[in-house]
mmCIF file of N, CA and C in Angstrom:
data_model
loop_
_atom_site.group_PDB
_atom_site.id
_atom_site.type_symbol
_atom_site.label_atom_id
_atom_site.label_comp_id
_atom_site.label_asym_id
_atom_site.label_seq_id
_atom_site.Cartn_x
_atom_site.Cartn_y
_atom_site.Cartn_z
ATOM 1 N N UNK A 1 11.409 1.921 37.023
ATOM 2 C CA UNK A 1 12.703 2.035 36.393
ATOM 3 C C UNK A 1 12.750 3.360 35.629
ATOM 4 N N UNK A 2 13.634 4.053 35.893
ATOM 5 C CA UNK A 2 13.855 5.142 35.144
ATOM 6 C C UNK A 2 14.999 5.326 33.952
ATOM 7 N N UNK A 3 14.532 5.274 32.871
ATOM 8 C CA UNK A 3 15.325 5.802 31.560
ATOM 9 C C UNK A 3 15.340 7.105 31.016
ATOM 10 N N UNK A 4 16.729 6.910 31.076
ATOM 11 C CA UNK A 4 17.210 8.621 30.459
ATOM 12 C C UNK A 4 16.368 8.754 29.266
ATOM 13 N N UNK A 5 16.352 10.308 29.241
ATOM 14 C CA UNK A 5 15.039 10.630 28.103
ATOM 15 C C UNK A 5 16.128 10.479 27.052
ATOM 16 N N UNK A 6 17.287 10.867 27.029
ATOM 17 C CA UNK A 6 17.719 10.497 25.207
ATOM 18 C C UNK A 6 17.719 9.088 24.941
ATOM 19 N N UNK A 7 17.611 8.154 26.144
ATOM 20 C CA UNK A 7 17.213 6.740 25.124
ATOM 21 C C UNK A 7 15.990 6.503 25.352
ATOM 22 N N UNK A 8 15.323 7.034 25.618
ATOM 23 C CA UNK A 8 13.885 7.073 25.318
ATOM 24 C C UNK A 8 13.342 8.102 24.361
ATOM 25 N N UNK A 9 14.331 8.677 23.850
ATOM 26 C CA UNK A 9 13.918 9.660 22.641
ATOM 27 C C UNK A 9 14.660 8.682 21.410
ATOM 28 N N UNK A 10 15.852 8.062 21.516
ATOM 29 C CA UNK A 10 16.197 7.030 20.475
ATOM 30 C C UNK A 10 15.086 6.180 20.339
ATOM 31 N N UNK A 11 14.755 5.439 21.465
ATOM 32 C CA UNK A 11 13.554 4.544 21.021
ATOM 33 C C UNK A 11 12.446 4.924 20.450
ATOM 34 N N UNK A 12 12.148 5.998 20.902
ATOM 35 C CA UNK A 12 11.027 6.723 20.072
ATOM 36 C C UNK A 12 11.198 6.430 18.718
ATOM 37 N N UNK A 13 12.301 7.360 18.331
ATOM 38 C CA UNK A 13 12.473 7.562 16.650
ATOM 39 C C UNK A 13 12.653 6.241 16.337
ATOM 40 N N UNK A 14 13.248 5.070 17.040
ATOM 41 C CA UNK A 14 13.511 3.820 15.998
ATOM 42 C C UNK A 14 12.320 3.568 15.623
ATOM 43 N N UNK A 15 11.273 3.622 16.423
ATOM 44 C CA UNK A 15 9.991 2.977 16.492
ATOM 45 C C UNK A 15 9.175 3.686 15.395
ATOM 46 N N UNK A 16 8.997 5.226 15.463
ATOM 47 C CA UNK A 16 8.678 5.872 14.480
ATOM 48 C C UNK A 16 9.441 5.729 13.012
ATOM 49 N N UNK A 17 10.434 5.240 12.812
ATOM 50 C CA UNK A 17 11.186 4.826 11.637
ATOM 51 C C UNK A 17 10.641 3.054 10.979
ATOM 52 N N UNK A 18 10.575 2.448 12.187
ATOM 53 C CA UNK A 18 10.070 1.222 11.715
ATOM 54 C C UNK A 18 8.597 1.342 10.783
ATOM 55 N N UNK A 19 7.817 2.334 11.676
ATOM 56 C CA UNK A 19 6.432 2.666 11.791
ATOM 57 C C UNK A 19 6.067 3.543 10.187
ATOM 58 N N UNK A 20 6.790 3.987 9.902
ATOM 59 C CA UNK A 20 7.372 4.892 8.389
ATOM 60 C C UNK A 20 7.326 4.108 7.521
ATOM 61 N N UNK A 21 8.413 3.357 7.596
ATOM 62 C CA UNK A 21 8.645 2.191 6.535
ATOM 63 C C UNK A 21 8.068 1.120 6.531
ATOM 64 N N UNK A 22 7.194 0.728 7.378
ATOM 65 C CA UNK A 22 6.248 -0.435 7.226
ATOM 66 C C UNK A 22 5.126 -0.339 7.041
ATOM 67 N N UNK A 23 4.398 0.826 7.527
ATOM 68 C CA UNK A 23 3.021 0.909 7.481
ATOM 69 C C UNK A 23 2.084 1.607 6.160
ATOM 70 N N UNK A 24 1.856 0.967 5.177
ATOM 71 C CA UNK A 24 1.536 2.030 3.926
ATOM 72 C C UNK A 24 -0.032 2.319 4.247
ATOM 73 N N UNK A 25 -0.345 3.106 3.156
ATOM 74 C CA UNK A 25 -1.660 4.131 3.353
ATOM 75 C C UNK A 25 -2.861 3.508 3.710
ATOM 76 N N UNK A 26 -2.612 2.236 2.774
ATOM 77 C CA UNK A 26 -3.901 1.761 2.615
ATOM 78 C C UNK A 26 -4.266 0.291 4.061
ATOM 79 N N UNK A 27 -2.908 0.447 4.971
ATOM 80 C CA UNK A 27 -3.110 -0.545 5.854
ATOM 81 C C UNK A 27 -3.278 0.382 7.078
ATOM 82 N N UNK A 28 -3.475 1.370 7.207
ATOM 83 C CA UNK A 28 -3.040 2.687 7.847
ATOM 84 C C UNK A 28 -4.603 1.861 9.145
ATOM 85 N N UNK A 29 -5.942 1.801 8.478
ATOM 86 C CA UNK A 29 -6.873 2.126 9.137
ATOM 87 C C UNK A 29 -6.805 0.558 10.161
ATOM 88 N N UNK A 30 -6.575 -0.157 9.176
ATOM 89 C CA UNK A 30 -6.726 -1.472 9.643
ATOM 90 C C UNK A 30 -5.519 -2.119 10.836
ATOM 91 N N UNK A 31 -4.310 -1.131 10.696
ATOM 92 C CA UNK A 31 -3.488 -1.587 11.669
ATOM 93 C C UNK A 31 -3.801 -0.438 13.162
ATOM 94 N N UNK A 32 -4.043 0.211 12.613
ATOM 95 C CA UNK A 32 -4.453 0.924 13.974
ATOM 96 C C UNK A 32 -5.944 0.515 14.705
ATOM 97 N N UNK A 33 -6.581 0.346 14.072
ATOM 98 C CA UNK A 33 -7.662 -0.711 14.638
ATOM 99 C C UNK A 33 -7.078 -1.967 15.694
ATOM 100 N N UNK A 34 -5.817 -2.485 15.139
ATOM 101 C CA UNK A 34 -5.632 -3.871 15.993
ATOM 102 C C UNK A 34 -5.136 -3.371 17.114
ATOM 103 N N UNK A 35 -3.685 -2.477 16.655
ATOM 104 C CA UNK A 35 -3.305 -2.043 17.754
ATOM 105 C C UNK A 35 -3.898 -1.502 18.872
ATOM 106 N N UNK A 36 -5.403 -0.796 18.717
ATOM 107 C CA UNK A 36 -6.044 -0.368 20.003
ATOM 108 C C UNK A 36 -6.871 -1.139 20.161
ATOM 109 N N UNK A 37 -7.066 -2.313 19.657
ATOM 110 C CA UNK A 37 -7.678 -3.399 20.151
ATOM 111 C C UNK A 37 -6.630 -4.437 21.324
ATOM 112 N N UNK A 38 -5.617 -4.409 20.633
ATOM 113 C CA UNK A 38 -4.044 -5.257 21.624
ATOM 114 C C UNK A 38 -3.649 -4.743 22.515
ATOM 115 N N UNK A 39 -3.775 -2.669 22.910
ATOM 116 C CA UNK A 39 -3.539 -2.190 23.697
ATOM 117 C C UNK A 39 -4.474 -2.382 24.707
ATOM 118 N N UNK A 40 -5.561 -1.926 24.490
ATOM 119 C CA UNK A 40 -6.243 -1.903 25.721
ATOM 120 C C UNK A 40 -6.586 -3.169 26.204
ATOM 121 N N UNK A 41 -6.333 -4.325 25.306
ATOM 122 C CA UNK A 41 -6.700 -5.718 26.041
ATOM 123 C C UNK A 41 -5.236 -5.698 27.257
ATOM 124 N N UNK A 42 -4.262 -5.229 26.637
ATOM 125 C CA UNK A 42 -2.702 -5.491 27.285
ATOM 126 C C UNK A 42 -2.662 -4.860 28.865
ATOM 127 N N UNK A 43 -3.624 -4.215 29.594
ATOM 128 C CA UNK A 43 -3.282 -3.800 30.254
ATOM 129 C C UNK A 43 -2.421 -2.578 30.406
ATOM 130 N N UNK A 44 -1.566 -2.099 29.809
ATOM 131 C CA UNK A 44 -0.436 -0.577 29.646
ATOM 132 C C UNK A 44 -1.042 0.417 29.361
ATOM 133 N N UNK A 45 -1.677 0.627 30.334
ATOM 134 C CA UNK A 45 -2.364 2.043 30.006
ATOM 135 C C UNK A 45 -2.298 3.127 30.500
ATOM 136 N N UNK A 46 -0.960 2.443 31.704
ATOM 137 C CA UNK A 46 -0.760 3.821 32.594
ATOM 138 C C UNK A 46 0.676 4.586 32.636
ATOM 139 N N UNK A 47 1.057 4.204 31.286
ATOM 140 C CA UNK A 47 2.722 5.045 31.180
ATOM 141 C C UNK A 47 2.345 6.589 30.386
ATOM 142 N N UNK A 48 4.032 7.497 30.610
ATOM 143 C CA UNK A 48 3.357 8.541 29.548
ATOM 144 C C UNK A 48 2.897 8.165 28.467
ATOM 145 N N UNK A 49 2.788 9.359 28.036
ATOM 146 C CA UNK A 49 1.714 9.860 26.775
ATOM 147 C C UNK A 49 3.171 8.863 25.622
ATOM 148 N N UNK A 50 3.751 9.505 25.559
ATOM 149 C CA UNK A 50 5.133 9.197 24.822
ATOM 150 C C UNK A 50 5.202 7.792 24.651
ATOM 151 N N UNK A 51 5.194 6.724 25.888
ATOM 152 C CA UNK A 51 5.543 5.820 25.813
ATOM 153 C C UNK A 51 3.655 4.872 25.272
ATOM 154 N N UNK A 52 3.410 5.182 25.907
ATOM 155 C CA UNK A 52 2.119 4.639 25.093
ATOM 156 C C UNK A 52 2.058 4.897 23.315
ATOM 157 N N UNK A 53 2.192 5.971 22.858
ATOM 158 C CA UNK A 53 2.050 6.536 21.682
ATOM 159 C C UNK A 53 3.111 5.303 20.669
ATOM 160 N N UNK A 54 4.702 5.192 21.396
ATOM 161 C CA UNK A 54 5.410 4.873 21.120
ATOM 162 C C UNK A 54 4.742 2.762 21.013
ATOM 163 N N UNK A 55 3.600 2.700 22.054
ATOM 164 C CA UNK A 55 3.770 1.145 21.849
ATOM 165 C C UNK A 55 2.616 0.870 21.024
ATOM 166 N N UNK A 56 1.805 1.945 20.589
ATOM 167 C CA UNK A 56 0.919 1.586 19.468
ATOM 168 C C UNK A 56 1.292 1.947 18.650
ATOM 169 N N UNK A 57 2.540 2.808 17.820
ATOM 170 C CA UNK A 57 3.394 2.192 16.944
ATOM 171 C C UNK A 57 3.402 1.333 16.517
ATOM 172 N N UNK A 58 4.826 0.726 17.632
ATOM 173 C CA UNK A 58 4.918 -0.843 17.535
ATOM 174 C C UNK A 58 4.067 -1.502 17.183
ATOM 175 N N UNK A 59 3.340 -1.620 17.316
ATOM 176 C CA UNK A 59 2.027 -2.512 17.467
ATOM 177 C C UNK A 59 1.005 -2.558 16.135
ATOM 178 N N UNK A 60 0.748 -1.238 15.567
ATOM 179 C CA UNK A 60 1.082 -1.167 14.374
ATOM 180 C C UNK A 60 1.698 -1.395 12.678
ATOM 181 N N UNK A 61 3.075 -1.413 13.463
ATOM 182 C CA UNK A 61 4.275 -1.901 12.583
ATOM 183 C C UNK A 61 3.878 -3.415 12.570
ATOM 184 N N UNK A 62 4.081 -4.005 13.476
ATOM 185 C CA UNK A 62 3.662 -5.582 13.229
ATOM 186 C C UNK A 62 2.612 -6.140 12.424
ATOM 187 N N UNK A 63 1.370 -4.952 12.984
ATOM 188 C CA UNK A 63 0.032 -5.555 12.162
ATOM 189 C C UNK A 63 0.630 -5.287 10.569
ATOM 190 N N UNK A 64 0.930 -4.575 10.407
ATOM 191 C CA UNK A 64 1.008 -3.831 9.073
ATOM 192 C C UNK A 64 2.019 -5.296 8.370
ATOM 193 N N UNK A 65 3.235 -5.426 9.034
ATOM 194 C CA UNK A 65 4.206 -6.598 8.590
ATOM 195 C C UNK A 65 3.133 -7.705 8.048
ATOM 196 N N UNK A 66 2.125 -8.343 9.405
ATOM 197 C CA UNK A 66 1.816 -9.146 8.960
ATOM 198 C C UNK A 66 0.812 -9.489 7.865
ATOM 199 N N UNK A 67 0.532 -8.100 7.951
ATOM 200 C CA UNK A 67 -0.756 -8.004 6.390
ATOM 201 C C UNK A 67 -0.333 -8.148 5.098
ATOM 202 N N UNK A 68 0.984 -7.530 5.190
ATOM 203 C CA UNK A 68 1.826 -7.535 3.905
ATOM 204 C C UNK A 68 2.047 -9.099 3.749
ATOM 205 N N UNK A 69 2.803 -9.862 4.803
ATOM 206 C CA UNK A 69 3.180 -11.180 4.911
ATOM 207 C C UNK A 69 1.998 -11.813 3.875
ATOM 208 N N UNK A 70 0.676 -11.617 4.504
ATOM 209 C CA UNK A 70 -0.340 -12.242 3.957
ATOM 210 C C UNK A 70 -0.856 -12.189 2.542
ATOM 211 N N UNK A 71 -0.423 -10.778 2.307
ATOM 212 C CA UNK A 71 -1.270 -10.431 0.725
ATOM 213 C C UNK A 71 0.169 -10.919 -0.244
ATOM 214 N N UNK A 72 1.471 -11.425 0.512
ATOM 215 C CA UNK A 72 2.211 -12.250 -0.248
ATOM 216 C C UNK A 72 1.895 -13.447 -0.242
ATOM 217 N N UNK A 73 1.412 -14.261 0.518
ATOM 218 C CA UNK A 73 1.220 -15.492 0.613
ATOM 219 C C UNK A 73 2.434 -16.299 1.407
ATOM 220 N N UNK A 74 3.028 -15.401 1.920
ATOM 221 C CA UNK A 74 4.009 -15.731 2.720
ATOM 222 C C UNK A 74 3.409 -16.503 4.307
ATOM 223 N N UNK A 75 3.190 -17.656 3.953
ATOM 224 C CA UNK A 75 2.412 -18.712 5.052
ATOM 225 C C UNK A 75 3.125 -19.593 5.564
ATOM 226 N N UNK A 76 2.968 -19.939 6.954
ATOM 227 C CA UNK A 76 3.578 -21.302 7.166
ATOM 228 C C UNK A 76 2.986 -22.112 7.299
ATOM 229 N N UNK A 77 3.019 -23.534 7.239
ATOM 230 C CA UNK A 77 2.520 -24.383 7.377
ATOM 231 C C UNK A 77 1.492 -24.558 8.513
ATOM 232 N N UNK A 78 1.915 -23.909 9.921
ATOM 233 C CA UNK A 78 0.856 -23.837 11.174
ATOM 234 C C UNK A 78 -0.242 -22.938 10.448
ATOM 235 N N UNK A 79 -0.122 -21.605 10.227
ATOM 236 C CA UNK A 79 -1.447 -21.330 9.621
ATOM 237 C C UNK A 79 -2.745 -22.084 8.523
ATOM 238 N N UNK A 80 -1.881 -22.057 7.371
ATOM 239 C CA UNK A 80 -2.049 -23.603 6.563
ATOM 240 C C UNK A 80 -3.463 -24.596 7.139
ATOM 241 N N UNK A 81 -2.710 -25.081 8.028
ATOM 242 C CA UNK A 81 -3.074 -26.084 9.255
ATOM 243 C C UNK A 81 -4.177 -25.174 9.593
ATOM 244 N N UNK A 82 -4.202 -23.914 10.253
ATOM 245 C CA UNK A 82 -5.606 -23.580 11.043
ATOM 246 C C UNK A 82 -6.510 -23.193 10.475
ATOM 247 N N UNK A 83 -6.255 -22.917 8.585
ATOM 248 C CA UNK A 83 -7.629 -22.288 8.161
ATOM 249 C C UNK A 83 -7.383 -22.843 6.968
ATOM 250 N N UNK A 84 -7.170 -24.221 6.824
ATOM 251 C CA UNK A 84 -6.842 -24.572 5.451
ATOM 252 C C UNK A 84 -7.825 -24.633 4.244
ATOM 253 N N UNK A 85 -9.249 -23.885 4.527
ATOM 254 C CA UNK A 85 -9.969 -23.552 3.718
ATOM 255 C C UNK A 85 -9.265 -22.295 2.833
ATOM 256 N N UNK A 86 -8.438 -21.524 3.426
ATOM 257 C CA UNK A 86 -8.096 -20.316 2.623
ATOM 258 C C UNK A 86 -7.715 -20.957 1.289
ATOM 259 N N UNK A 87 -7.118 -22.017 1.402
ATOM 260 C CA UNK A 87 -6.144 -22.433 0.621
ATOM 261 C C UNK A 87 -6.709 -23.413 -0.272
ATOM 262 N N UNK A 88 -7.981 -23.991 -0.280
ATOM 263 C CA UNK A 88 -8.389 -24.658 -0.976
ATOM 264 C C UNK A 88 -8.407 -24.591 -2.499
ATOM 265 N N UNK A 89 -8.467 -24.825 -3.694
ATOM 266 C CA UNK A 89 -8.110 -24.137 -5.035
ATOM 267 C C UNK A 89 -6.964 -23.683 -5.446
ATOM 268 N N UNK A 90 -5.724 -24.011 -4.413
ATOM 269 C CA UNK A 90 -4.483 -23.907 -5.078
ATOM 270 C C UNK A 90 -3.369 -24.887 -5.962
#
């Protein structure tokens, strides 16, 4: 499938904008760790440079979301459920 490069240059920047505002300094090492751990398990390893770059971003951005999620305590009940030792002493 071929996409025009200006929406593949929009997607870029959204991604790099998400990637800005979510990812702070100190989660910097630890989300890029997952992400090239999620990439190369994922199979996608054979698009451009661009679009790869662009999905460990992404990929990134999420880890980073969910770290934050965590050091809020922002849990649901299924987690809860799978390691409910974290939670013991509350």
């Amino acid at each position: 499938m071929d996409i025009p490069q200006g929406r593949l240059d929009d997607l870029v920047q959204a991604i790099n904008d998400l990637h800005a505002a979510t990812v702070r300094d100190e989660d910097v090492r630890l989300a890029s760790e997952a992400a090239a751990d999620l990439h190369s398990g994922s199979g996608y390893l054979c698009a451009p440079t661009e679009v790869l770059e662009a999905f460990t971003r992404a990929l990134e951005a999420g880890y980073a979301a969910a770290l934050q999620d965590m050091r809020r305590g922002k849990l649901d009940a299924e987690i809860q459920g799978w390691r409910p030792a974290l939670f013991d002493g509350e």
